[in-house]
Amino acid sequence: MYRDGARKSIWQEVVKKFTAHFDQEPMYDVAIIGGGITGITTAHRLQSAGKKCILLEAHNIGFGTSGGTTAHINDFFDTTFKEAISKFGLDNAKLLKEAGREAVNFIAQNVLRHNIDCDFQIKDAQLFALDEKQEERLEAIVDGAEQVGYSMKYINKIDFPFLFKKAALIKDQAQFHPLKYLNALGTFFTVAGGQLLEDCTCISHEEQEEYVRLETTLGNINAREVIYATHTPPGLNLLHFTTAPYRSYVIAFHLKTGVYPEILGYDLSDPYHYYRTHIVNGKKLLIAGGEDHKTGHAEDTGACLSNLEHYCREHFPVDTVAYSWSSQYYEPVDGLPSIGKLPGSDGRIYIATGFRGNGMSFGSLSATILSDLILSGSSKYEKLFNPSRFKPTAGFTAFIKENATVVSDIVMDKITMEHIDSLGEIRSGEAKVVRLDGSAYAAYREQDGKIHLLKSTCPHAKCEVRWNNAELSWDCPCHGSRFNINGQLLNAPATTGLPRVEPDG
Ligand SMILES: Cc1cc2nc3c(=O)[nH]c(=O)nc-3n(C[C@H](O)[C@H](O)[C@H](O)COP(=O)(O)OP(=O)(O)OC[C@H]3O[C@@H](n4cnc5c(N)ncnc54)[C@H](O)[C@@H]3O)c2cc1C
């Protein structure tokens, strides 16, 4: 698998392995960790600006969320301008609007300048309210947009088969094939002299006076500056308390009628559904997403996928479902991403995370912000997205709430863990965390009877993992580390897997 789950996403037909050619330099200008849209775009930009860069990716380019995204490119965000005004003030909300436009233009210009064949298309978008509550929300969204000078206009027809109360049109959004885009940028990065190391996990960092030493699975690497484009960094950091991992579900299907909505679409349910089309092997598919929940907090993740399919079948003439998958995104407690210097570091380490469902834009914007910070020492967005901005003011209630669940997750799972006397009690197809002979295990028995036994305690913050039956993974409910059935690490912030245990007999 070339993705952090057992299901194949629609983009994975074009996974590219970059050949490892590692002539290690004694010192790099910048080491970028993480080969998703954030890491690749930043590495490409810094290398093009003359910096000597190395990019480290634990698996392959696009292994993380960028390979499981739906790749709408927007300049409006899950955090609405109305919310931004109320939390950060009108001027900051206007700056957010500017940031969004800059991000969309940045991707469009990259595609144009480098002639990247990535199915990039400018598309309009429709936001539609399905009930009265959503209608109120839409009115607030449009009002907030008006206040910051962002154009949204009410329309009385939509391209989606829903009975709607009210709808708005947003012009000049975009979509693309994320992996084709990343493969191209990765290639340009290496052609420009950048080193791209796949299958290399960064385990930890040690800050020296003049540089940072990275401990990696391929040895130590020194760089004057380091960027974590991994959502959250290894170890324990303020960001693990201000950013929470969520799962979202996607299906891609053919329609019996062959008539597709040629526009981006979003309802205002909570969580909301999102729609776009894409052509694979000459056949069009409608891609629908939704059913989001906090990682490790859904009893039956398989049901999230089937609920989504059921919902789509109720509204669209679905023929066949060609792809279904889920992936992970990160919610910041105050609604804005964290892009800039890593809290608690001496100033040579940077982070970009908390993008909600807007990582195509924010990941790309991170490349410009982080490059500006490294190349010139400042960015006009540095205060707005400052990762150390969290004080017991903005988003504090949410801060307390997110962390209360982390504490209860750690404690409750250990107290309530089921005790078993033998592995024979795990039935075919069953997976659960159990205590056996005094130790805690994550046990999964395949349909053919084969059992996979792992130590169940996440190496990151010692929480117990929980089963994700949609992606056949063990997910940590505290900070979102994930592991496959063999214990191999799928998602940070853990940097090692779950130890595999050979069952007796
Ligand atoms: C289902 C879904 C749909 C979405 N749809 C949209 C959308 O339509 N539009 C939009 O704008 N956003 C969307 N998002 C959000 C967006 O996809 C993400 O925010 C974005 O892809 C994040 O990119 P990234 O480069 O920061 O992280 P990733 O793509 O996750 O890349 C991080 C990489 O770091 C690597 N890594 C982690 N730890 C280490 C380590 N210690 N050492 C080395 N490598 C490491 C991982 O293997 C991974 O490849 C969606 C998210 C989900 C879950």
PDB file of N, CA and C and ligand atoms in Angstrom, residues 33-39 56-60 62-74 200-203 229-231 234 246 248-250 274 325-329 352 355-361 490 492 494-495, ligand 1:
ATOM      1  N   ILE A  33      10.710  17.699   6.596  1.00  0.00           N
ATOM      2  CA  ILE A  33      10.262  16.356   6.959  1.00  0.00           C
ATOM      3  C   ILE A  33       8.799  16.219   6.583  1.00  0.00           C
ATOM      4  N   GLY A  34       8.499  15.232   5.724  1.00  0.00           N
ATOM      5  CA  GLY A  34       7.121  15.010   5.286  1.00  0.00           C
ATOM      6  C   GLY A  34       6.952  15.323   3.814  1.00  0.00           C
ATOM      7  N   GLY A  35       6.518  14.306   3.054  1.00  0.00           N
ATOM      8  CA  GLY A  35       6.379  14.456   1.601  1.00  0.00           C
ATOM      9  C   GLY A  35       4.931  14.547   1.152  1.00  0.00           C
ATOM     10  N   GLY A  36       4.145  15.401   1.815  1.00  0.00           N
ATOM     11  CA  GLY A  36       2.799  15.740   1.333  1.00  0.00           C
ATOM     12  C   GLY A  36       2.871  17.085   0.632  1.00  0.00           C
ATOM     13  N   ILE A  37       1.714  17.701   0.415  1.00  0.00           N
ATOM     14  CA  ILE A  37       1.708  18.960  -0.334  1.00  0.00           C
ATOM     15  C   ILE A  37       2.513  20.043   0.398  1.00  0.00           C
ATOM     16  N   THR A  38       2.479  20.033   1.729  1.00  0.00           N
ATOM     17  CA  THR A  38       3.200  21.066   2.478  1.00  0.00           C
ATOM     18  C   THR A  38       4.707  20.910   2.298  1.00  0.00           C
ATOM     19  N   GLY A  39       5.187  19.682   2.538  1.00  0.00           N
ATOM     20  CA  GLY A  39       6.633  19.444   2.483  1.00  0.00           C
ATOM     21  C   GLY A  39       7.195  19.616   1.085  1.00  0.00           C
ATOM     22  N   LEU A  56      12.797  14.497   3.776  1.00  0.00           N
ATOM     23  CA  LEU A  56      12.718  13.143   4.335  1.00  0.00           C
ATOM     24  C   LEU A  56      11.260  12.719   4.414  1.00  0.00           C
ATOM     25  N   GLU A  57      10.941  11.577   3.847  1.00  0.00           N
ATOM     26  CA  GLU A  57       9.566  11.074   3.899  1.00  0.00           C
ATOM     27  C   GLU A  57       9.624   9.640   4.448  1.00  0.00           C
ATOM     28  N   ALA A  58       8.805   9.367   5.450  1.00  0.00           N
ATOM     29  CA  ALA A  58       8.839   8.058   6.114  1.00  0.00           C
ATOM     30  C   ALA A  58       8.454   6.925   5.166  1.00  0.00           C
ATOM     31  N   HIS A  59       7.622   7.200   4.172  1.00  0.00           N
ATOM     32  CA  HIS A  59       7.153   6.144   3.259  1.00  0.00           C
ATOM     33  C   HIS A  59       7.407   6.583   1.824  1.00  0.00           C
ATOM     34  N   ASN A  60       6.368   7.084   1.151  1.00  0.00           N
ATOM     35  CA  ASN A  60       6.522   7.580  -0.208  1.00  0.00           C
ATOM     36  C   ASN A  60       5.785   8.903  -0.324  1.00  0.00           C
ATOM     37  N   GLY A  62       3.152  11.444  -0.936  1.00  0.00           N
ATOM     38  CA  GLY A  62       1.693  11.321  -0.975  1.00  0.00           C
ATOM     39  C   GLY A  62       1.154  10.207  -0.090  1.00  0.00           C
ATOM     40  N   PHE A  63       2.003   9.632   0.763  1.00  0.00           N
ATOM     41  CA  PHE A  63       1.556   8.543   1.642  1.00  0.00           C
ATOM     42  C   PHE A  63       0.518   9.041   2.660  1.00  0.00           C
ATOM     43  N   GLY A  64       0.630  10.274   3.069  1.00  0.00           N
ATOM     44  CA  GLY A  64      -0.248  10.814   4.116  1.00  0.00           C
ATOM     45  C   GLY A  64      -1.552  11.359   3.554  1.00  0.00           C
ATOM     46  N   THR A  65      -2.055  12.395   4.183  1.00  0.00           N
ATOM     47  CA  THR A  65      -3.369  12.930   3.827  1.00  0.00           C
ATOM     48  C   THR A  65      -3.415  13.438   2.385  1.00  0.00           C
ATOM     49  N   SER A  66      -2.280  13.912   1.865  1.00  0.00           N
ATOM     50  CA  SER A  66      -2.293  14.426   0.487  1.00  0.00           C
ATOM     51  C   SER A  66      -2.628  13.327  -0.525  1.00  0.00           C
ATOM     52  N   GLY A  67      -2.441  12.068  -0.142  1.00  0.00           N
ATOM     53  CA  GLY A  67      -2.846  10.953  -1.007  1.00  0.00           C
ATOM     54  C   GLY A  67      -4.267  10.478  -0.707  1.00  0.00           C
ATOM     55  N   GLY A  68      -4.895  11.072   0.322  1.00  0.00           N
ATOM     56  CA  GLY A  68      -6.244  10.643   0.700  1.00  0.00           C
ATOM     57  C   GLY A  68      -7.209  11.808   0.720  1.00  0.00           C
ATOM     58  N   THR A  69      -6.782  12.917   0.150  1.00  0.00           N
ATOM     59  CA  THR A  69      -7.579  14.144   0.149  1.00  0.00           C
ATOM     60  C   THR A  69      -8.654  14.079  -0.939  1.00  0.00           C
ATOM     61  N   THR A  70      -9.446  15.147  -1.097  1.00  0.00           N
ATOM     62  CA  THR A  70     -10.302  15.235  -2.280  1.00  0.00           C
ATOM     63  C   THR A  70      -9.876  16.405  -3.177  1.00  0.00           C
ATOM     64  N   ALA A  71      -8.891  17.181  -2.702  1.00  0.00           N
ATOM     65  CA  ALA A  71      -8.188  18.163  -3.536  1.00  0.00           C
ATOM     66  C   ALA A  71      -9.080  19.224  -4.183  1.00  0.00           C
ATOM     67  N   HIS A  72     -10.042  19.737  -3.420  1.00  0.00           N
ATOM     68  CA  HIS A  72     -10.695  20.991  -3.804  1.00  0.00           C
ATOM     69  C   HIS A  72      -9.676  22.079  -3.446  1.00  0.00           C
ATOM     70  N   ILE A  73      -9.556  23.075  -4.276  1.00  0.00           N
ATOM     71  CA  ILE A  73      -8.638  24.172  -3.965  1.00  0.00           C
ATOM     72  C   ILE A  73      -9.490  25.423  -3.739  1.00  0.00           C
ATOM     73  N   ASN A  74      -9.520  25.877  -2.489  1.00  0.00           N
ATOM     74  CA  ASN A  74     -10.463  26.950  -2.141  1.00  0.00           C
ATOM     75  C   ASN A  74      -9.772  28.171  -1.553  1.00  0.00           C
ATOM     76  N   CYS A 200      12.441   7.091   4.997  1.00  0.00           N
ATOM     77  CA  CYS A 200      13.336   7.648   6.022  1.00  0.00           C
ATOM     78  C   CYS A 200      12.488   8.392   7.055  1.00  0.00           C
ATOM     79  N   THR A 201      12.403   7.826   8.247  1.00  0.00           N
ATOM     80  CA  THR A 201      11.600   8.449   9.312  1.00  0.00           C
ATOM     81  C   THR A 201      12.491   9.303  10.197  1.00  0.00           C
ATOM     82  N   CYS A 202      12.044  10.506  10.459  1.00  0.00           N
ATOM     83  CA  CYS A 202      12.765  11.348  11.419  1.00  0.00           C
ATOM     84  C   CYS A 202      12.255  10.985  12.811  1.00  0.00           C
ATOM     85  N   ILE A 203      13.171  10.581  13.679  1.00  0.00           N
ATOM     86  CA  ILE A 203      12.763  10.092  15.005  1.00  0.00           C
ATOM     87  C   ILE A 203      12.740  11.219  16.038  1.00  0.00           C
ATOM     88  N   ALA A 229       6.698  19.065   8.235  1.00  0.00           N
ATOM     89  CA  ALA A 229       5.465  19.111   7.423  1.00  0.00           C
ATOM     90  C   ALA A 229       4.758  17.770   7.629  1.00  0.00           C
ATOM     91  N   THR A 230       4.615  17.411   8.902  1.00  0.00           N
ATOM     92  CA  THR A 230       4.128  16.081   9.297  1.00  0.00           C
ATOM     93  C   THR A 230       2.848  16.186  10.123  1.00  0.00           C
ATOM     94  N   HIS A 231       2.148  17.287  10.044  1.00  0.00           N
ATOM     95  CA  HIS A 231       0.998  17.623  10.898  1.00  0.00           C
ATOM     96  C   HIS A 231       1.475  17.972  12.304  1.00  0.00           C
ATOM     97  N   PRO A 234       7.382  15.013  16.287  1.00  0.00           N
ATOM     98  CA  PRO A 234       7.604  13.949  17.271  1.00  0.00           C
ATOM     99  C   PRO A 234       7.708  14.564  18.674  1.00  0.00           C
ATOM    100  N   TYR A 246      -8.755  14.293  13.129  1.00  0.00           N
ATOM    101  CA  TYR A 246     -10.098  13.859  12.730  1.00  0.00           C
ATOM    102  C   TYR A 246     -10.004  12.978  11.501  1.00  0.00           C
ATOM    103  N   SER A 248     -12.008  11.693   7.949  1.00  0.00           N
ATOM    104  CA  SER A 248     -13.104  12.007   7.036  1.00  0.00           C
ATOM    105  C   SER A 248     -13.174  10.889   5.995  1.00  0.00           C
ATOM    106  N   TYR A 249     -14.358  10.649   5.435  1.00  0.00           N
ATOM    107  CA  TYR A 249     -14.613   9.481   4.571  1.00  0.00           C
ATOM    108  C   TYR A 249     -14.993   9.937   3.170  1.00  0.00           C
ATOM    109  N   VAL A 250     -14.571   9.155   2.189  1.00  0.00           N
ATOM    110  CA  VAL A 250     -14.795   9.555   0.796  1.00  0.00           C
ATOM    111  C   VAL A 250     -15.221   8.349  -0.031  1.00  0.00           C
ATOM    112  N   TYR A 274     -19.101  17.087   0.904  1.00  0.00           N
ATOM    113  CA  TYR A 274     -18.421  17.864  -0.137  1.00  0.00           C
ATOM    114  C   TYR A 274     -18.323  17.027  -1.409  1.00  0.00           C
ATOM    115  N   TRP A 325     -12.501   5.352   0.712  1.00  0.00           N
ATOM    116  CA  TRP A 325     -11.348   5.424   1.611  1.00  0.00           C
ATOM    117  C   TRP A 325     -11.600   6.478   2.682  1.00  0.00           C
ATOM    118  N   SER A 326     -10.707   6.538   3.653  1.00  0.00           N
ATOM    119  CA  SER A 326     -10.782   7.621   4.635  1.00  0.00           C
ATOM    120  C   SER A 326      -9.379   8.157   4.876  1.00  0.00           C
ATOM    121  N   SER A 327      -9.322   9.328   5.464  1.00  0.00           N
ATOM    122  CA  SER A 327      -8.015   9.925   5.720  1.00  0.00           C
ATOM    123  C   SER A 327      -8.112  10.874   6.910  1.00  0.00           C
ATOM    124  N   GLN A 328      -6.984  11.463   7.281  1.00  0.00           N
ATOM    125  CA  GLN A 328      -6.928  12.192   8.545  1.00  0.00           C
ATOM    126  C   GLN A 328      -6.563  13.667   8.337  1.00  0.00           C
ATOM    127  N   TYR A 329      -7.307  14.529   8.997  1.00  0.00           N
ATOM    128  CA  TYR A 329      -6.962  15.952   8.966  1.00  0.00           C
ATOM    129  C   TYR A 329      -6.908  16.480  10.389  1.00  0.00           C
ATOM    130  N   ALA A 352       3.939  23.363  10.170  1.00  0.00           N
ATOM    131  CA  ALA A 352       2.745  23.833   9.441  1.00  0.00           C
ATOM    132  C   ALA A 352       1.667  22.768   9.644  1.00  0.00           C
ATOM    133  N   PHE A 355      -4.795  22.430   9.368  1.00  0.00           N
ATOM    134  CA  PHE A 355      -5.383  22.987   8.137  1.00  0.00           C
ATOM    135  C   PHE A 355      -6.875  22.707   7.998  1.00  0.00           C
ATOM    136  N   ARG A 356      -7.493  21.958   8.925  1.00  0.00           N
ATOM    137  CA  ARG A 356      -8.885  21.517   8.776  1.00  0.00           C
ATOM    138  C   ARG A 356      -9.030  20.857   7.391  1.00  0.00           C
ATOM    139  N   GLY A 357     -10.126  21.124   6.654  1.00  0.00           N
ATOM    140  CA  GLY A 357     -10.288  20.507   5.322  1.00  0.00           C
ATOM    141  C   GLY A 357      -9.770  21.400   4.212  1.00  0.00           C
ATOM    142  N   ASN A 358      -8.767  22.224   4.511  1.00  0.00           N
ATOM    143  CA  ASN A 358      -8.295  23.210   3.523  1.00  0.00           C
ATOM    144  C   ASN A 358      -6.788  23.127   3.297  1.00  0.00           C
ATOM    145  N   GLY A 359      -6.269  21.906   3.361  1.00  0.00           N
ATOM    146  CA  GLY A 359      -4.809  21.747   3.301  1.00  0.00           C
ATOM    147  C   GLY A 359      -4.195  21.958   1.932  1.00  0.00           C
ATOM    148  N   MET A 360      -4.988  21.886   0.851  1.00  0.00           N
ATOM    149  CA  MET A 360      -4.394  22.184  -0.459  1.00  0.00           C
ATOM    150  C   MET A 360      -3.955  23.653  -0.461  1.00  0.00           C
ATOM    151  N   SER A 361      -4.860  24.506   0.017  1.00  0.00           N
ATOM    152  CA  SER A 361      -4.527  25.936   0.061  1.00  0.00           C
ATOM    153  C   SER A 361      -3.528  26.234   1.180  1.00  0.00           C
ATOM    154  N   LEU A 490       1.712   4.222  10.616  1.00  0.00           N
ATOM    155  CA  LEU A 490       1.063   4.863   9.474  1.00  0.00           C
ATOM    156  C   LEU A 490       1.056   6.383   9.616  1.00  0.00           C
ATOM    157  N   ALA A 492       2.082   9.965  12.089  1.00  0.00           N
ATOM    158  CA  ALA A 492       2.739  10.634  13.214  1.00  0.00           C
ATOM    159  C   ALA A 492       1.667  11.018  14.252  1.00  0.00           C
ATOM    160  N   ALA A 494       3.723   9.445  16.590  1.00  0.00           N
ATOM    161  CA  ALA A 494       4.627   8.357  16.991  1.00  0.00           C
ATOM    162  C   ALA A 494       5.709   8.230  15.920  1.00  0.00           C
ATOM    163  N   THR A 495       6.858   7.740  16.305  1.00  0.00           N
ATOM    164  CA  THR A 495       7.930   7.553  15.312  1.00  0.00           C
ATOM    165  C   THR A 495       8.352   6.082  15.232  1.00  0.00           C
TER     166      THR A 495
HETATM  167  C1  LIG B   1     -10.821  12.936   3.402  1.00  0.00           C
HETATM  168  C2  LIG B   1     -10.159  14.287   3.345  1.00  0.00           C
HETATM  169  C3  LIG B   1     -10.501  15.148   2.314  1.00  0.00           C
HETATM  170  C4  LIG B   1      -9.865  16.382   2.229  1.00  0.00           C
HETATM  171  N1  LIG B   1     -10.203  17.200   1.208  1.00  0.00           N
HETATM  172  C5  LIG B   1      -9.585  18.384   1.081  1.00  0.00           C
HETATM  173  C6  LIG B   1      -9.907  19.227   0.004  1.00  0.00           C
HETATM  174  O1  LIG B   1     -10.759  18.915  -0.820  1.00  0.00           O
HETATM  175  N2  LIG B   1      -9.245  20.403  -0.109  1.00  0.00           N
HETATM  176  C7  LIG B   1      -8.285  20.773   0.808  1.00  0.00           C
HETATM  177  O2  LIG B   1      -7.732  21.862   0.669  1.00  0.00           O
HETATM  178  N3  LIG B   1      -7.951  19.977   1.836  1.00  0.00           N
HETATM  179  C8  LIG B   1      -8.562  18.799   1.998  1.00  0.00           C
HETATM  180  N4  LIG B   1      -8.241  17.985   3.036  1.00  0.00           N
HETATM  181  C9  LIG B   1      -7.103  18.346   3.905  1.00  0.00           C
HETATM  182  C10 LIG B   1      -5.783  18.154   3.159  1.00  0.00           C
HETATM  183  O3  LIG B   1      -5.840  16.985   2.375  1.00  0.00           O
HETATM  184  C11 LIG B   1      -4.597  18.044   4.119  1.00  0.00           C
HETATM  185  O4  LIG B   1      -4.634  19.145   5.001  1.00  0.00           O
HETATM  186  C12 LIG B   1      -3.279  18.051   3.396  1.00  0.00           C
HETATM  187  O5  LIG B   1      -3.207  16.997   2.467  1.00  0.00           O
HETATM  188  C13 LIG B   1      -2.132  17.933   4.395  1.00  0.00           C
HETATM  189  O6  LIG B   1      -0.933  17.907   3.670  1.00  0.00           O
HETATM  190  P1  LIG B   1       0.443  17.785   4.450  1.00  0.00           P
HETATM  191  O7  LIG B   1       1.518  17.804   3.425  1.00  0.00           O
HETATM  192  O8  LIG B   1       0.511  18.825   5.501  1.00  0.00           O
HETATM  193  O9  LIG B   1       0.363  16.387   5.188  1.00  0.00           O
HETATM  194  P2  LIG B   1       0.443  14.915   4.568  1.00  0.00           P
HETATM  195  O10 LIG B   1      -0.006  14.866   3.180  1.00  0.00           O
HETATM  196  O11 LIG B   1      -0.221  14.015   5.544  1.00  0.00           O
HETATM  197  O12 LIG B   1       1.981  14.621   4.553  1.00  0.00           O
HETATM  198  C14 LIG B   1       2.711  14.381   5.736  1.00  0.00           C
HETATM  199  C15 LIG B   1       3.786  13.360   5.399  1.00  0.00           C
HETATM  200  O13 LIG B   1       4.726  13.302   6.472  1.00  0.00           O
HETATM  201  C16 LIG B   1       5.198  11.979   6.575  1.00  0.00           C
HETATM  202  N5  LIG B   1       5.742  11.838   7.935  1.00  0.00           N
HETATM  203  C17 LIG B   1       5.058  11.905   9.098  1.00  0.00           C
HETATM  204  N6  LIG B   1       5.908  11.783  10.143  1.00  0.00           N
HETATM  205  C18 LIG B   1       7.140  11.634   9.619  1.00  0.00           C
HETATM  206  C19 LIG B   1       8.421  11.466  10.185  1.00  0.00           C
HETATM  207  N7  LIG B   1       8.618  11.457  11.531  1.00  0.00           N
HETATM  208  N8  LIG B   1       9.507  11.320   9.364  1.00  0.00           N
HETATM  209  C20 LIG B   1       9.328  11.361   8.006  1.00  0.00           C
HETATM  210  N9  LIG B   1       8.121  11.525   7.417  1.00  0.00           N
HETATM  211  C21 LIG B   1       7.044  11.668   8.218  1.00  0.00           C
HETATM  212  C22 LIG B   1       3.966  11.132   6.305  1.00  0.00           C
HETATM  213  O14 LIG B   1       4.309   9.818   5.878  1.00  0.00           O
HETATM  214  C23 LIG B   1       3.239  11.939   5.246  1.00  0.00           C
HETATM  215  O15 LIG B   1       3.490  11.482   3.930  1.00  0.00           O
HETATM  216  C24 LIG B   1      -8.874  16.762   3.185  1.00  0.00           C
HETATM  217  C25 LIG B   1      -8.558  15.903   4.228  1.00  0.00           C
HETATM  218  C26 LIG B   1      -9.208  14.672   4.318  1.00  0.00           C
HETATM  219  C27 LIG B   1      -8.854  13.766   5.444  1.00  0.00           C
END
